Amino acid sequence: MIGSLVSTGASTVTEFISQNIFGLDDPNWFMYLLCGVIAAVLVLHVIAVGALFFIWAERKIAGRIQDRLGPTRVGGKFGWLQTLADGVKLIAKEDFIPRDADAPLFKIAPYIAFAASFAAFLALPFADGAVAHHVNTAVFFVLAVLGLEVFGVILAGYASGSKWSLFGAMREAAQVVSYEVPLGMCVVIPVFVAGTMNLTTIGEMQAGWFNNWLVFHDPFTFIAAIVYFTCATASVNRAPFDLAEAESELVAGFHTEYSGLRWSFFFMAEYGSMFLVSALASILFFGGWHPPIPIDIWILEAFADPDLVAAGPLKDAVPSLVTFLVMLIGIATLVAKSVIGVVVMMWVRWTFPRLRIDQVMATCLKYCVPIAAVCFVGSMTWETLDLPSMNTINRYEIHEDWSEDLAVSTVGEDGVDPEWPEDENDDESSEVMDGEEAPIEEDSVAVQNGLSLQEGE
Amino acid sequence: MGILAAVNRVYWHEFFFMLFAGISVVFAVCVLLTQNIVRMAFYLVLSLGSTAGLFFLAGAEFVGAMQLMIYVGGTLVLLIFGVMLTAQQRYVKMNTHPTDWVLATIVGGSLLVLLIGAAAGVDSWKDASASKKALAELDVDDARTATPLGLALTGVRVDKLDSDDPALANGQSGYLLPFIIVSVHLLVVLIGAAYMARTKRSATAPVGRAERARLNIMQMEHETDDVVYSASKQSSSSLLDSDQSQAEESTDEAQE
Amino acid sequence: MFGLEITPVIAAITVSHYLIVGAILFVIGAVCMATKRNALGILMGIELVLNGANINFIAFGSPYLRDDNLGLDGQLISLFVIVLAAAEAAVALAIALNFYNNHNTIDIDRADELKG
Amino acid sequence: MSTKVDDPRVIEFDVRTDEMLINMGPQHPSTHGVLRLILRTDGEIVSEVEPHLGYLHRCAEKIGENLTPRQWVPYTDRMDYLAGMNMNLGWALVVEKLLEHDLPEKARHLRVIISEMGRIASHLVGMGAYGLDLGTFSPFLYAFREREKILDLFEKACGARLTYSYLTPGGATGDLPPGWVDECRDFLAQFKPCIPEFHELLTNNQIFIGRTAGIGVMSAATAINYGCTGPVLRGSGVPYDLRFNGEERYTEMYEGYQFDVIVQDPETGKYPDPHLEEFGDDLDYPEIPKEAILGDCWHRFYVRMLEVVQAIRLVEQALDKYESASGDWGQPIKLTQKLPKGEAYLETEAPRGQMGFYLVSTGDSIPWRVRARSSCFCNLSVTSELCRGTLLADVPAIVGSLDVVMGEIDR
């Protein structure tokens, strides 16, 4: 039960700590609590420190784009500590509630937005094994929880008692609800190419050279990646889709009446979400925590014990310190890729004018949804017909070091897995697709296939 | 180390169960008691969200995520409707008659007693040893139900492959037909809802729209004292061609 | 000495516990449906009722609680419930909107036009 | 009970919603100063807009009736504070008209240089701030970067950056300092390549076109009926520029200059070809997008952009003429110069349109009546006509395209 709830990702760490520091064979509740807290604090820092960095970066990037310097004073030449100074200012600011506001909802709204953004990080793997909570349906979970952020915005807009805020909230609601459709469709494409909703598995599949990234799987995934990024920009409410806080029309939209620390919580949530959708894009399309050049594989191969290589996955054949090192490289890679995504969002923000609400809706319904649907069907056809792909996904390599049981293999779908003859697989899958009864004579294959799927997923 | 060893990890289940169940029930009661629609919807979100926590706890990860996404996300729409339909008179209250409360409490209480009696009445449901045993044999794989669920919806039950029942062991008896029925049902429902939400596009609204607008404006004028509007100042005579084309364009936008 | 001899404050969670939570949510939802005059409030009551039922399905299908559990069937049925609840909410909201368009309120007690 | 809304611009919705009255301003990010717009909205759709003025009223005209004409020059600076030079010019010309004072040749060219530079500076603000209205921040800073260079030149000429009081009745307060002409040429040389950048960032940008093309369409008849002038009028296709059509006392200032009135040719549907040889071929001007309708926000914006080019042309010609001209920069009239009995009215083409000053004198050195006819006041009055039935986000776009300055409206 703990495994599925508290912190499976940390459970290896938990065992490590309890065995080496406290000398316990079986980790007890205190260890789990400790490791849960550690995981929570680490994730919190991704958002809090991330927001500090991104706000600074946004100013610096905006400054450079606009032919000026940006912050230069606080914290030395580059103004590193500008955000911190701002934070101090925001904390010291008077935190008032308008007379017409619905006070309880007004107070709680920023925390809802922040908590949603924070909770979505729960299931986001930063590298193989570096995940706060290993959710098997991580993609789904992240999208679902991220979608809850809009609650905070709507409550803020409603509870402020200001018409501008209400406008912002309504725009945000319409926008986010609409953009979840193409966003979900784009996310499903890598999911069925990989055959799993498990982000760790999807990430591990794309190990190796950059042509293994799912964005290069077929032309449709390539388009889907672009559509995903567009829709993600819209769903986290960034320019040119930042209608909820359109300052030229709505003063400041949903946070018109907010000030001080509560206001800054909205911003932490926004920057957290930006990082999150970028990280999700990296994992789903851009190779996750694997560098474009397989440095991590080379390191593993260099340290691998030749006797163990044949027995199982590469990671089991190397000293744990090397695994840890590779994990750190992976985390750095993923963070770098996500930062690139965030920087692109900033670049777009400081370049383009804002769209109008009907144009935002038209972009979603007239362009993003049909394109995503076509990509969905096209990519599915590509996968079903087994057309040539730039990817050489070797699914044998996939394993997750959070569970020993899964170290064997993950089974591919139609014909990708060389273990089974292609024709049998195709027969099986086509029959499944047609909804007909599986022939009894192929029972054994069905059993094998089904069990393996259940096992490896 | 006695204490540490004593508190077995199994108790996390109890802890989180009580936490989620408590939040869920408390906020459900809040939904019942509050009269403000938006707050009601907000409490419902919390209640449904912690129910999703219960689902995670019971090992139904996919259903839990689904609950978050669809149920809680659907409540979002409720919330918006709440705001929209009450924006004219904020914090609208519709008080229930005390008799209704008494009656509802009596009936509801009886039902509750009955249901709890039934829930606690079956011995095998209360068998803690089973759950302890299941927890002791905890295997993370058991929670990995997304693929079996998906296959079941396409008609193949991979989890029944080792069943004793030969009919089930073929991996048949999936949920393909219900799945298709539900899909068609959803489609029909969405089309129907979209159709129903449209009123007849009429210039003759049943309850005078202009009258309401006028009343609103009078009220607003009272609030912003220096605003002077005459509600019936519309001149269609001075329309120019370009303005008409603009109006048509705006109509298109509105239809979108 | 502080070990397992202490009687646990909380008994191990069984199916019954889940059922009781489900029952409470169900009853609250039913009372909500009965007492609210607001159309959206009634809709929320329905959601609570369906949710209470869902908890039962999940509990019976949970491998953690019983050996002879429903397995995937429990989860599948609750999936269908969720989907149908979404469909039901869409229709109900459309009705509420239509009602509001015609009566300028969402107080269902005003829906008394068929009264003789 | 049933009612019918007659105005087809007010849209009947399928879903019945309630109307809201919203105050946009006077403290609102995109109302260009202290303009207050009261919007009657139905959701996102604006059914009525009513501008409220007077938050910046400073009794400038009344003050003018208590000061001598030269003393009142600084007050004209504060009317259209983004184009103070052009305001100075208008007042100087009308006083000179009353005095029947003629300028030396050099002073005439100096005035062309200064007022056209002022036009560039003013249009740069209009352009940058319009980007701001549409939610893009960067063009604003690019525009201000260039404007700052013009202000540097003005500062060298007269010592002030905003309220110049440089062109006064009788000429200017001083000659251009040595080397100024070359600096001005340098500025123009480096400014010309910036124009395509602006076109790329805004005029050609697909989102910009989507936000402006077909929005706030004003027919020529509406523009004339409301008394719109300047780029707003020319954006609707009316070829009216006071530098051509104005009084002789004003148009003779531009005698011998080559420039075009920026207005769409009704036959070819094109603007005067800005591909002038002196600009080289690297200037890439955008085609008029298909969505754009004559008289919409895009056209008003584009007219301003092209007028900047024409102003550069004028300045370049004027610099040459200034260097070779005879005479001096013109001596300002005495502070207590007696005005002849009578009245005078003259209109000039300020960046935002026709700026008229009216002066009645009883023979004293202090005018009996001073009146300013500002362009923005008339341009703004068309707002409620243009905004009816648009979306909320179009209101800043339309108001921004009219490019109003509240100082000039309220005076």
PDB file of C-alpha atoms in Angstrom, chain B residues 1-2 4 8 11 20 27 30 43 72-73 82 84 91 96 100 121 135 143-144 166 191 250 256:
ATOM      1  CA  MET B   1      13.944   1.357  18.162  1.00  0.00           C
ATOM      2  CA  GLY B   2      10.915  -0.242  19.692  1.00  0.00           C
ATOM      3  CA  LEU B   4       9.787   2.655  15.235  1.00  0.00           C
ATOM      4  CA  ASN B   8       3.994  -1.149  11.217  1.00  0.00           C
ATOM      5  CA  TYR B  11      -0.984   1.665   9.388  1.00  0.00           C
ATOM      6  CA  PHE B  20      -9.343  11.082   2.660  1.00  0.00           C
ATOM      7  CA  PHE B  27     -16.881  18.667   2.504  1.00  0.00           C
ATOM      8  CA  CYS B  30     -20.452  21.454   3.539  1.00  0.00           C
ATOM      9  CA  TYR B  43     -16.631  22.033  -1.691  1.00  0.00           C
ATOM     10  CA  VAL B  72     -13.572  17.078 -10.902  1.00  0.00           C
ATOM     11  CA  GLY B  73     -12.976  18.752 -14.246  1.00  0.00           C
ATOM     12  CA  GLY B  82     -22.806  28.746 -10.922  1.00  0.00           C
ATOM     13  CA  MET B  84     -22.655  32.698 -14.690  1.00  0.00           C
ATOM     14  CA  TYR B  91     -24.257  35.201  -3.441  1.00  0.00           C
ATOM     15  CA  THR B  96     -34.985  25.572   2.000  1.00  0.00           C
ATOM     16  CA  ASP B 100     -38.062  19.963   3.978  1.00  0.00           C
ATOM     17  CA  GLY B 121     -23.419  -6.584   8.518  1.00  0.00           C
ATOM     18  CA  LEU B 135      -1.297  -5.788   2.195  1.00  0.00           C
ATOM     19  CA  ALA B 143      -2.029  -1.396  -9.228  1.00  0.00           C
ATOM     20  CA  ARG B 144      -0.946  -1.393 -12.815  1.00  0.00           C
ATOM     21  CA  PRO B 166     -12.954 -22.053 -19.325  1.00  0.00           C
ATOM     22  CA  ILE B 191     -25.331  16.758 -29.411  1.00  0.00           C
ATOM     23  CA  SER B 250     -19.286  39.969 -35.091  1.00  0.00           C
ATOM     24  CA  GLU B 256     -18.400  30.426 -33.011  1.00  0.00           C
TER      25      GLU B 256
END
